[in-house]
Tab-separated table of C-alpha atoms and ligand atoms in Angstrom:
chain	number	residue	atom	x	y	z
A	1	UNK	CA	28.290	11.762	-1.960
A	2	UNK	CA	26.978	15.157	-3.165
A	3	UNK	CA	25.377	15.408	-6.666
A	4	UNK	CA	26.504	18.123	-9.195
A	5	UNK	CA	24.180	20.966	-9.399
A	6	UNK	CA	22.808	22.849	-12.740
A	7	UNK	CA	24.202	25.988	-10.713
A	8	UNK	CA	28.030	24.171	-11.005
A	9	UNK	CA	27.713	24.287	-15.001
A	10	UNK	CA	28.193	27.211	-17.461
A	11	UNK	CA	25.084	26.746	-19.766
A	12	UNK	CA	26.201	29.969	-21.902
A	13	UNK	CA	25.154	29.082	-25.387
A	14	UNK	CA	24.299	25.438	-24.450
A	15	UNK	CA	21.865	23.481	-25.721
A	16	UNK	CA	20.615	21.876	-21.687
A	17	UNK	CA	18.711	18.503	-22.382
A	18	UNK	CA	16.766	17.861	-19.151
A	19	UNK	CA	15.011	14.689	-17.922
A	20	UNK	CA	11.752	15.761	-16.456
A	21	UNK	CA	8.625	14.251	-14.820
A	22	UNK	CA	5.988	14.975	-17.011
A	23	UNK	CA	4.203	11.723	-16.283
A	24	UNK	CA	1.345	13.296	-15.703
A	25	UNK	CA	-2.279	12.009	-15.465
A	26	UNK	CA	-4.785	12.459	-18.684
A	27	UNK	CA	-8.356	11.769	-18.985
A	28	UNK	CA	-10.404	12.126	-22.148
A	29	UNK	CA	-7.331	13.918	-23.192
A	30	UNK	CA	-7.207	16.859	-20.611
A	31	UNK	CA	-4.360	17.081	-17.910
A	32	UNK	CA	-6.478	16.423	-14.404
A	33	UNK	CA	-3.046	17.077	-12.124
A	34	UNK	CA	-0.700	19.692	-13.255
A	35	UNK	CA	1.667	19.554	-10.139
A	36	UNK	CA	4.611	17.642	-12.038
A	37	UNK	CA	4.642	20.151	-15.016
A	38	UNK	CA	4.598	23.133	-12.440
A	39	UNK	CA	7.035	21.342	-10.052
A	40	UNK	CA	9.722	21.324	-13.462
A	41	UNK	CA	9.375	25.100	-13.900
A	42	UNK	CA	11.823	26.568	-11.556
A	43	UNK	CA	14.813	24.693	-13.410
A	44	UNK	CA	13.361	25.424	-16.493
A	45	UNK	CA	13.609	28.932	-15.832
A	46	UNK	CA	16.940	28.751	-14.236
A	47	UNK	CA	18.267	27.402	-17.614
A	48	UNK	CA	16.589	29.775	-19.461
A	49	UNK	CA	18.281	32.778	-17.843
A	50	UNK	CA	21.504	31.224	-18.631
A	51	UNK	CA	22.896	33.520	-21.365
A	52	UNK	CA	22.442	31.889	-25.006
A	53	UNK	CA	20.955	28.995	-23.125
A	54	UNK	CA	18.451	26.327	-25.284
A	55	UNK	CA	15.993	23.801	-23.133
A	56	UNK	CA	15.056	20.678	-24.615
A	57	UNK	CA	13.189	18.641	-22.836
A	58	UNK	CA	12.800	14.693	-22.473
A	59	UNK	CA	10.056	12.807	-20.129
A	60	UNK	CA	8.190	9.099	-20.616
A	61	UNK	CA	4.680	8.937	-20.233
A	62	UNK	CA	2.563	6.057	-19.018
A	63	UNK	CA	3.359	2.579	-20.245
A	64	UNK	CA	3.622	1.850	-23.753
A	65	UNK	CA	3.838	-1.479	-24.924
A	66	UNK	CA	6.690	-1.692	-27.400
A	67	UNK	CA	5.885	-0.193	-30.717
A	68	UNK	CA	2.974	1.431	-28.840
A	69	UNK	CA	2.359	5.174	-30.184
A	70	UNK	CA	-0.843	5.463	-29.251
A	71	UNK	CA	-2.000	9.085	-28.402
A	72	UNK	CA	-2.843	8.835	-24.755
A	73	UNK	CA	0.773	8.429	-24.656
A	74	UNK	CA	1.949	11.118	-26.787
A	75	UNK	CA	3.137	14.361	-24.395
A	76	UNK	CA	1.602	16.704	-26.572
A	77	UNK	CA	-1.250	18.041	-24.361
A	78	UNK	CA	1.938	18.715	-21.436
A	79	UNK	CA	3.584	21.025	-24.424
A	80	UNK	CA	0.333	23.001	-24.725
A	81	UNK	CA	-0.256	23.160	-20.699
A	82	UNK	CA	3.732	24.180	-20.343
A	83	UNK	CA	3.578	26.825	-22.708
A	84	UNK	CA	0.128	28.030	-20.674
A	85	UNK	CA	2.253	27.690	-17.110
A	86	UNK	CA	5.218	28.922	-18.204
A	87	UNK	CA	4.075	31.962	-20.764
A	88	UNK	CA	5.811	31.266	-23.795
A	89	UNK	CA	6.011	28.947	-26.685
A	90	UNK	CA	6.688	25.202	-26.164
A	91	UNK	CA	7.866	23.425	-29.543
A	92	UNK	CA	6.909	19.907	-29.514
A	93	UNK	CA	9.065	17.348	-31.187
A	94	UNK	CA	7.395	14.606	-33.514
A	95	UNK	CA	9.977	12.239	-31.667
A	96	UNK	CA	12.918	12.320	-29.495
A	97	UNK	CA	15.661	10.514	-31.547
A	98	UNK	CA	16.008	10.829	-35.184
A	99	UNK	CA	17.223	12.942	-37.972
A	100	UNK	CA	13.906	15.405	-37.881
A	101	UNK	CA	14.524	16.144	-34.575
A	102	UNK	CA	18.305	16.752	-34.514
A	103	UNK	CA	17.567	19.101	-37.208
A	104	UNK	CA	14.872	20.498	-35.261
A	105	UNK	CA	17.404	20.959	-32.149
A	106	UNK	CA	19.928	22.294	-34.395
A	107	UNK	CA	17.713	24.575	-35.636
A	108	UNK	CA	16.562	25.941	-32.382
A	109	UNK	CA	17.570	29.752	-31.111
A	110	UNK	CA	18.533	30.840	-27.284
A	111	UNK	CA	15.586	30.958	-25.381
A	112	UNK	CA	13.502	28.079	-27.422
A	113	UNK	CA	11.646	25.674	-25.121
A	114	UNK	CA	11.665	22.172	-27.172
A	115	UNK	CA	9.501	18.979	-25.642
A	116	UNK	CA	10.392	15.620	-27.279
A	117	UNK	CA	8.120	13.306	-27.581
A	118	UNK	CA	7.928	9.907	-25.147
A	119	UNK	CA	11.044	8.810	-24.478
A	120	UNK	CA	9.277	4.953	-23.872
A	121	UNK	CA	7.941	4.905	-27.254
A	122	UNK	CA	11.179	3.118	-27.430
A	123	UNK	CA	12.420	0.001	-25.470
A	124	UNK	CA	15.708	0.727	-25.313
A	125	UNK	CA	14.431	3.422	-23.270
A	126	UNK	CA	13.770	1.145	-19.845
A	127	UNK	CA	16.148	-1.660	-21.236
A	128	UNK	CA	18.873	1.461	-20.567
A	129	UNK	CA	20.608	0.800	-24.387
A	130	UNK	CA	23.791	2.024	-25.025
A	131	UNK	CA	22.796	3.089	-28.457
A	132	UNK	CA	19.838	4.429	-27.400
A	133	UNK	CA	21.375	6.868	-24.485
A	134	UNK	CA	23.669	8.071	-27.252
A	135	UNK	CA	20.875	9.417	-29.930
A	136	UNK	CA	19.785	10.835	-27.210
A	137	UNK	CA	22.476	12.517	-25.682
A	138	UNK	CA	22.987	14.020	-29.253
A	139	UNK	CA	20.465	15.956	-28.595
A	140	UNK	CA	22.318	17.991	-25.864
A	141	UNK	CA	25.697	19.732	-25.003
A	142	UNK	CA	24.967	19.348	-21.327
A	143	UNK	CA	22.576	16.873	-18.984
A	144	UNK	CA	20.738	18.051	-16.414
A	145	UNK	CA	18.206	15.280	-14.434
A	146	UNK	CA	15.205	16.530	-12.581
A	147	UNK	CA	13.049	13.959	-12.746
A	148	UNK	CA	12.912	12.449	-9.235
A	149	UNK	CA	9.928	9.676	-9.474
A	150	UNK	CA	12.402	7.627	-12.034
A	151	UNK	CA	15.693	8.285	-9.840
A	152	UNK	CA	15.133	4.549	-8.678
A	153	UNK	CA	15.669	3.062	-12.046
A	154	UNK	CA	19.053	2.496	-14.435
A	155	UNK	CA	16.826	4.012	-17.943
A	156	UNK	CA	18.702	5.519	-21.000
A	157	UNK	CA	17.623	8.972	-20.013
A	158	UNK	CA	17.913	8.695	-16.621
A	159	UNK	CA	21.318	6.856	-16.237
A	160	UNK	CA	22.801	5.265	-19.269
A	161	UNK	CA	22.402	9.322	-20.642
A	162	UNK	CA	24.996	10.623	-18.154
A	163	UNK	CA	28.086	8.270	-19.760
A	164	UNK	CA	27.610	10.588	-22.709
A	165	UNK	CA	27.622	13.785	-21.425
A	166	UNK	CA	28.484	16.448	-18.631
A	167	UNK	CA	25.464	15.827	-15.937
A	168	UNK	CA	23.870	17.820	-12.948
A	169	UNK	CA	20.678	17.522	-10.995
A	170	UNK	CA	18.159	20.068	-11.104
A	171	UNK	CA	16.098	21.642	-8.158
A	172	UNK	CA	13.691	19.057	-7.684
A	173	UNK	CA	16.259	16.217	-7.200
A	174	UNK	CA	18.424	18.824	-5.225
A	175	UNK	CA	15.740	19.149	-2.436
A	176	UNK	CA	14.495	15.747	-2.735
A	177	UNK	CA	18.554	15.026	-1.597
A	178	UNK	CA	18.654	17.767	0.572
A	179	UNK	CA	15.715	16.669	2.631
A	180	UNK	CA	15.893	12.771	2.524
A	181	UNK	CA	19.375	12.579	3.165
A	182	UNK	CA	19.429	13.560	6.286
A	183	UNK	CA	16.625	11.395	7.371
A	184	UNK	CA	18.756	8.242	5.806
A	185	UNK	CA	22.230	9.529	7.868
A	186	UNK	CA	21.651	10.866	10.627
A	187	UNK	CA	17.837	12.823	11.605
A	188	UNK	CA	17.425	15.229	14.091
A	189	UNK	CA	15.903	13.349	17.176
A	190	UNK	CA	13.474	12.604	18.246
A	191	UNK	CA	12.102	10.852	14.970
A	192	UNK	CA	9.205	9.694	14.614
A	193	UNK	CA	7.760	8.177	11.063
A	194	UNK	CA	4.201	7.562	10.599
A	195	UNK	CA	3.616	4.367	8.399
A	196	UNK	CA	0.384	3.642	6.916
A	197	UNK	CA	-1.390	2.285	3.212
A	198	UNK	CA	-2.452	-0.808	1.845
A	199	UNK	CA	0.236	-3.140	2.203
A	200	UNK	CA	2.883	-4.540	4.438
A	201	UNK	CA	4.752	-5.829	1.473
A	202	UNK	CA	5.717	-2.739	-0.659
A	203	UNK	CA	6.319	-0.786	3.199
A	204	UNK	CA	8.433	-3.254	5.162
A	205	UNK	CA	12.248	-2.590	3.853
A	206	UNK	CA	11.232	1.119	4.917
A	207	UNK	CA	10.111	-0.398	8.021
A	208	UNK	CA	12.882	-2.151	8.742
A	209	UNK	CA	15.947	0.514	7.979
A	210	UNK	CA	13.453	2.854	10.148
A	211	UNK	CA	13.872	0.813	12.811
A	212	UNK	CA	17.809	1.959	13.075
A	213	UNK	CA	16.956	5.351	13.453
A	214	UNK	CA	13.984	6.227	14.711
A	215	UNK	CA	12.202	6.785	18.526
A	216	UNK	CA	9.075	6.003	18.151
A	217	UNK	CA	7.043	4.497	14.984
A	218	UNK	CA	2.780	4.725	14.032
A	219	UNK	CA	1.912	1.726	11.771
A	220	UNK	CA	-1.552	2.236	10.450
A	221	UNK	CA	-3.719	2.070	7.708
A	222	UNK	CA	-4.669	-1.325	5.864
A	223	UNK	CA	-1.033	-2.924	6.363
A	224	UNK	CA	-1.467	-2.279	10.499
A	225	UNK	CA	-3.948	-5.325	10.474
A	226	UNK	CA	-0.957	-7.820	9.189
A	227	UNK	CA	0.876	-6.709	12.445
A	228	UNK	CA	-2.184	-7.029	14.731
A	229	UNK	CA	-2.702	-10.330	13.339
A	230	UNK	CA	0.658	-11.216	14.204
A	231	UNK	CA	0.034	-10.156	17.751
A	232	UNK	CA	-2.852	-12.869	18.036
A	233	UNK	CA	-5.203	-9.741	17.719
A	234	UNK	CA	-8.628	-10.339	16.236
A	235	UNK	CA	-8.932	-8.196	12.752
A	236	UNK	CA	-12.429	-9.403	11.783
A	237	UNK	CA	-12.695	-9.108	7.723
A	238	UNK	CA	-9.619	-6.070	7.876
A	239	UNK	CA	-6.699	-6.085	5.068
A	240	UNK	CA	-4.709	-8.830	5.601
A	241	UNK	CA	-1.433	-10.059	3.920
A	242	UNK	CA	-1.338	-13.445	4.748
A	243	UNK	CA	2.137	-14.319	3.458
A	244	UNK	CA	3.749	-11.456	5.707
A	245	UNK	CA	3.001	-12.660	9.290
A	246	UNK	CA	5.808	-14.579	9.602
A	247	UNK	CA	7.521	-11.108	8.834
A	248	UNK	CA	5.453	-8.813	10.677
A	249	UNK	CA	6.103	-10.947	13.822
A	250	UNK	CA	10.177	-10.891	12.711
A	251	UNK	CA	9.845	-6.608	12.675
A	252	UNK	CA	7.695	-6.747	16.228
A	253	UNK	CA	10.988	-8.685	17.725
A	254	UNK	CA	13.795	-6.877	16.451
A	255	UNK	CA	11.702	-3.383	17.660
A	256	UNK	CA	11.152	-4.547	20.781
A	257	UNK	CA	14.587	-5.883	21.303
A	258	UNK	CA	15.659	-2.579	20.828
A	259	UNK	CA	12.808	-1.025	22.537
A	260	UNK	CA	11.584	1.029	19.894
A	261	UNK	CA	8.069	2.434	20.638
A	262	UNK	CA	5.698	0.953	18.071
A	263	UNK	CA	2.413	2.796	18.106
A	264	UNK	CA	-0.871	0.441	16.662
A	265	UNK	CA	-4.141	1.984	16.325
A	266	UNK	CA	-5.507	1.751	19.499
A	267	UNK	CA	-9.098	2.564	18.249
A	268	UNK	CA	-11.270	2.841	15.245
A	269	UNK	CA	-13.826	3.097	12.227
A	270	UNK	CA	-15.092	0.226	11.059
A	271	UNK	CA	-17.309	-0.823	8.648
A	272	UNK	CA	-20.137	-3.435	7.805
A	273	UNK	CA	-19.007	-3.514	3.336
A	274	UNK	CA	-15.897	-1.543	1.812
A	275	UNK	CA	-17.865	0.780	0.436
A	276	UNK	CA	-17.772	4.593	0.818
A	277	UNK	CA	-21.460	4.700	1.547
A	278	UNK	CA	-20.856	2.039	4.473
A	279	UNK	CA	-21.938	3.423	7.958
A	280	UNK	CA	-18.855	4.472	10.218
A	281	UNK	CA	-19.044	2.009	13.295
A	282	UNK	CA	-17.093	3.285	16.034
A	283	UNK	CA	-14.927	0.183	17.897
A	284	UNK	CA	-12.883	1.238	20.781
A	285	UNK	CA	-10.809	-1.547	20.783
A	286	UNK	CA	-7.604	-2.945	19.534
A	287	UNK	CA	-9.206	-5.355	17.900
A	288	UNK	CA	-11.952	-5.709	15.027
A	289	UNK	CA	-14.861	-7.703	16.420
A	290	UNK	CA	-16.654	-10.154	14.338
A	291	UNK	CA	-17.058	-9.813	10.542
A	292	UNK	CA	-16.386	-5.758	10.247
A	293	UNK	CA	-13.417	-4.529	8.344
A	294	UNK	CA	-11.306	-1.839	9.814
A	295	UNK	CA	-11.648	1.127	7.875
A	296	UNK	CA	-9.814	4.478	9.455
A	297	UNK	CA	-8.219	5.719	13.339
A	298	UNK	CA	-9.932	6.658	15.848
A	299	UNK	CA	-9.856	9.558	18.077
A	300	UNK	CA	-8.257	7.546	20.800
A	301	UNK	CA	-4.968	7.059	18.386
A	302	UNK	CA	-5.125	10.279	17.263
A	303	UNK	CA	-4.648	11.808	20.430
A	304	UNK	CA	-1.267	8.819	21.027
A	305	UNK	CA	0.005	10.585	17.293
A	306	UNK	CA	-0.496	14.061	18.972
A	307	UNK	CA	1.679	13.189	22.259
A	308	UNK	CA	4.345	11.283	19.750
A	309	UNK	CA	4.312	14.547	17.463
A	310	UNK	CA	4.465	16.791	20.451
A	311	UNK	CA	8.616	16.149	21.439
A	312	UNK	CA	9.117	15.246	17.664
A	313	UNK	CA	11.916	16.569	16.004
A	314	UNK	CA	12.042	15.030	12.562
A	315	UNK	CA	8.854	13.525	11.614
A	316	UNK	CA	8.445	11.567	8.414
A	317	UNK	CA	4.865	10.033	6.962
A	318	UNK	CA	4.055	8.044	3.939
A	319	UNK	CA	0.798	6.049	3.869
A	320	UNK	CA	-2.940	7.367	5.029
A	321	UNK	CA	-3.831	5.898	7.979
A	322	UNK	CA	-7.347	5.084	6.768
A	323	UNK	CA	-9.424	5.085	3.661
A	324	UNK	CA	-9.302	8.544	2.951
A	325	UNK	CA	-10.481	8.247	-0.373
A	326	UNK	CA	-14.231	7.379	1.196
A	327	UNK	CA	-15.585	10.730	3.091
A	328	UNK	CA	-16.751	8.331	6.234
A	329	UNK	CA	-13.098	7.354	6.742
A	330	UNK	CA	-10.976	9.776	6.296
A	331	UNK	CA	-10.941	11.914	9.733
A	332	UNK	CA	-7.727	9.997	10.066
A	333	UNK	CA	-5.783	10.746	7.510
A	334	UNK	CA	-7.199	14.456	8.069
A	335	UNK	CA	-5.862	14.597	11.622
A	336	UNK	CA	-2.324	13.662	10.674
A	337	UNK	CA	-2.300	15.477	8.110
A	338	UNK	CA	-2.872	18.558	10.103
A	339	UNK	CA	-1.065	17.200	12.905
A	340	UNK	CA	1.948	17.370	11.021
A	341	UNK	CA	1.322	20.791	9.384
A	342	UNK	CA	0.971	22.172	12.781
A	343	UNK	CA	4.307	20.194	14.174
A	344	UNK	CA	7.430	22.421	15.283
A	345	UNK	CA	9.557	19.612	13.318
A	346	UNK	CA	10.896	19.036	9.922
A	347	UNK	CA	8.499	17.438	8.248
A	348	UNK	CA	8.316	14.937	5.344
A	349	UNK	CA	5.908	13.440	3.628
A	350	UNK	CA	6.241	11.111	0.775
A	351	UNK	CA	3.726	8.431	-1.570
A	352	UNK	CA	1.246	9.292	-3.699
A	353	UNK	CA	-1.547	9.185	-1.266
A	354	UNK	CA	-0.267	10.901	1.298
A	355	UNK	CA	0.647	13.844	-0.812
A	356	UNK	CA	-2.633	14.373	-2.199
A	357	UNK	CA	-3.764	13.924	1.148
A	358	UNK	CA	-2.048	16.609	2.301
A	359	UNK	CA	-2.684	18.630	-1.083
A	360	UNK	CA	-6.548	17.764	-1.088
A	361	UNK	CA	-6.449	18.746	2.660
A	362	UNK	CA	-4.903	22.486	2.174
A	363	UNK	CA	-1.760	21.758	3.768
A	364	UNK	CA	0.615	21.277	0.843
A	365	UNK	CA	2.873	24.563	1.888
A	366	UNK	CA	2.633	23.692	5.699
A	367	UNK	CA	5.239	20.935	6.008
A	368	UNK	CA	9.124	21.228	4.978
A	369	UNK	CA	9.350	19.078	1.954
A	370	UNK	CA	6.722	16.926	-0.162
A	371	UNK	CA	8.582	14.068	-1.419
A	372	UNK	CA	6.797	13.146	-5.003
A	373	UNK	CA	9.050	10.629	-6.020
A	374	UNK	CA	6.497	7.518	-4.805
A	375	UNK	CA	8.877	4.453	-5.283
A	376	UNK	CA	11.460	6.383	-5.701
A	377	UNK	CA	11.360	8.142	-2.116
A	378	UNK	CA	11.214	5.055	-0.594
A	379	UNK	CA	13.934	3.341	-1.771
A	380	UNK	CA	16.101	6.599	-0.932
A	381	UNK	CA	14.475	6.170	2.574
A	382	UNK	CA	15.406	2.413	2.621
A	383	UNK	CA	19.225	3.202	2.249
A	384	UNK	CA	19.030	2.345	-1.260
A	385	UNK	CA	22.035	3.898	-3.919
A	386	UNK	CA	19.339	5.002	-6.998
A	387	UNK	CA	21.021	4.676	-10.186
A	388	UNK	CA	19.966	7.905	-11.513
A	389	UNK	CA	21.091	10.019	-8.300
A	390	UNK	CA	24.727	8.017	-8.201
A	391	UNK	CA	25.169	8.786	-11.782
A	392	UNK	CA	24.986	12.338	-10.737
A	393	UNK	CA	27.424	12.598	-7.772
A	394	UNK	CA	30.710	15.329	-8.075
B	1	LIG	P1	-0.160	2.667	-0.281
B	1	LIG	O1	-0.110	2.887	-1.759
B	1	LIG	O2	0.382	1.351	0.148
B	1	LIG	O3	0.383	3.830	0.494
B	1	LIG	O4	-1.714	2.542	0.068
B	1	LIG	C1	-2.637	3.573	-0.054
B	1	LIG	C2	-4.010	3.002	0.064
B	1	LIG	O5	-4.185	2.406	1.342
B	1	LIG	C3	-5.128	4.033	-0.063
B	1	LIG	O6	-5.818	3.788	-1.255
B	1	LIG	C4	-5.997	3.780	1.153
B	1	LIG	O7	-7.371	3.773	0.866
B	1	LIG	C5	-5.555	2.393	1.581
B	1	LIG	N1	-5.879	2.127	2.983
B	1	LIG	C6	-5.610	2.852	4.063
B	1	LIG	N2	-6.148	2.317	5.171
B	1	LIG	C7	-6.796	1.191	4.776
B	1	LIG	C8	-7.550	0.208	5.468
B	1	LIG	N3	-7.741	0.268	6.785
B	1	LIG	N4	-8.061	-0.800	4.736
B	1	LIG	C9	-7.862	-0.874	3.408
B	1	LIG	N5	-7.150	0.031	2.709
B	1	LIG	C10	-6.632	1.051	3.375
């Protein structure tokens, strides 16, 4: 069902408490990614141009134990980096329920820009209180969500919230709809979804609802050795998840009964140590000989990709293909990643690691939609109903 929009409210003289994604990452106190702040702005601004129109803005940060106010926690530093990206004061709250910062709210003029402080300083917060969603929502005239990443999960401010007052999504979770939705219903074919990372286990329910829609599918990456060891293939000392062969060998079945094309590497980098100073050993095999670990693609599979990508209509990826953190490993990743920013397809890509991939890589504007919602993303891929989206719908 379609969500509500910001755009369907009147936010004349409102007071527009938005749920954003400032979960951002800090070391020794200074902000080392600043996409998520950035990534908030355009709905920011929209509100803002809203005659009479007041922002307040709500986020968590990290993972505070109960009680927890510790400052690595505190979004203060985001307030100061917001005001820099943005060009204009950001107030910071001391809190975000209480009396101080209802008068603080109450207080505020059209136009102010108010941050409250970490919303899981409280439990309630993740437990999704009643009571808790309420102070909250006190806060606010209106509810608008943008926060994506925590879509996946029934919190006070990012479901319990919306029982309280009138609720839309913002821009971010508009496109992140906009461009998974298809993908879930109905994608433009051929489709083709490039699967790689660490581990069978967090990938397979993707895996599986994948294999009801899509042509053809690349499993690489660690999690690829799991499914070569369930084809009898030798993987040498590669990533293994033991407890999923039985399950690998169920997905190989059901793809083959209905002849979906599964693409495994067919060669690759290897290495003697995981270690990023280990020496690249070329293996043109489909199997990992003796005691070496497979580390990244090779040029063999990266040239299978190209032909899959060539027809490709839709194609999705979430998971490097190799260790692309380690220089010797990641041609890989690189060649997908530029594979796809070349494609004539709509392209997706989604998880942490392959976003920075494609960010670290210079091809961040080159594909149709970056999906930054991690988790999130891939439970929307699965088929999944997210709490926070549901709570949204017209
Ligand atoms: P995920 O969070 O499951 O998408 O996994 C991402 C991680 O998978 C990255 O840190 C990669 O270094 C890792 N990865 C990719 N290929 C391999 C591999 N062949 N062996 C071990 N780890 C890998």
């Amino acid at each position: 069902m379609p969500v509500k929009s910001v755009k369907d409210m009147d936010l004349t003289s409102k007071k527009v408490l938005v749920r954003v994604d400032f979960n951002v990452p800090i070391v020794n106190d200074k902000i080392t990614d600043v996409t998520r702040i950035t990534a908030a702005i355009p709905t920011i601004e929209y509100i803002l141009k809203q005659k009479g129109a007041t922002v307040i803005l709500m986020s968590h940060l990290g993972r505070p134990k109960e009680g927890e106010r510790k400052p690595e926690f505190s979004l203060a530093p985001v307030a100061q980096k917001l005001s820099e990206l943005i060009g204009k004061k950001v107030i910071m709250a001391a809190d975000c329920i209480g009396d101080a910062v209802e008068k603080l709210v109450k207080d505020s003029k059209p136009g102010d820009i108010i941050l409250l402080e970490n919303v899981r300083y409280y439990h309630e917060e993740e437990k999704n209180d009643p009571e808790f969603a309420k102070k909250l929502a006190k806060l606010g005239d209106v509810y608008v969500n943008d926060a994506f990443g925590t879509a996946h999960r029934a919190h006070a401010s990012t479901e319990g919230i919306t029982k309280f007052l009138p609720s839309a999504a913002g821009f971010l979770i508009e496109k992140e709809i906009e461009f998974l939705e298809p993908i879930v219903r109905n994608p433009k074919q051929p489709f083709v979804a490039v699967i790689g990372g660490a581990k069978v286990s967090s990938k397979i329910a993707v895996l599986e609802s994948f294999l009801e829609k899509c042509s053809a599918m690349v499993i690489s990456g660690g999690m690829s050795y799991t499914f070569l060891k369930a084809m009898g293939k030798k993987i040498g000392k590669s990533l293994l998840e033991e407890d999923y062969v039985d399950t690998a060998k169920k997905f190989l079945k059901t793809a083959a009964d209905k002849k979906i094309e599964i693409i495994f590497p067919l060669d690759r980098v290897c290495a003697k140590e995981f270690k990023e100073d280990s020496e690249p050993i070329y293996v043109e095999s489909d199997e990992v000989p003796g005691d070496l670990i497979g580390m990244d693609i090779g040029p063999k599979t990266i040239d299978a990709i190209k032909s899959c990508f060539a027809t490709a209509k839709t194609i999705i990826w979430n998971g490097p293909v190799g260790v692309f953190e380690y220089k010797n490993f990641q041609k890989g990743t690189y060649a997908v990643a530029q594979m796809i920013a070349n494609a004539d397809a709509i392209t997706v890509v989604g998880g942490g690691d392959s976003v920075s991939a494609m960010t670290e890589f210079g091809y961040a504007d080159k594909v149709s939609h970056l999906s930054t919602g991690g988790g999130a993303s891939l439970e929307y891929l699965e088929g999944k109903s997210l709490p926070g989206i549901v709570a949204l719908e017209k």
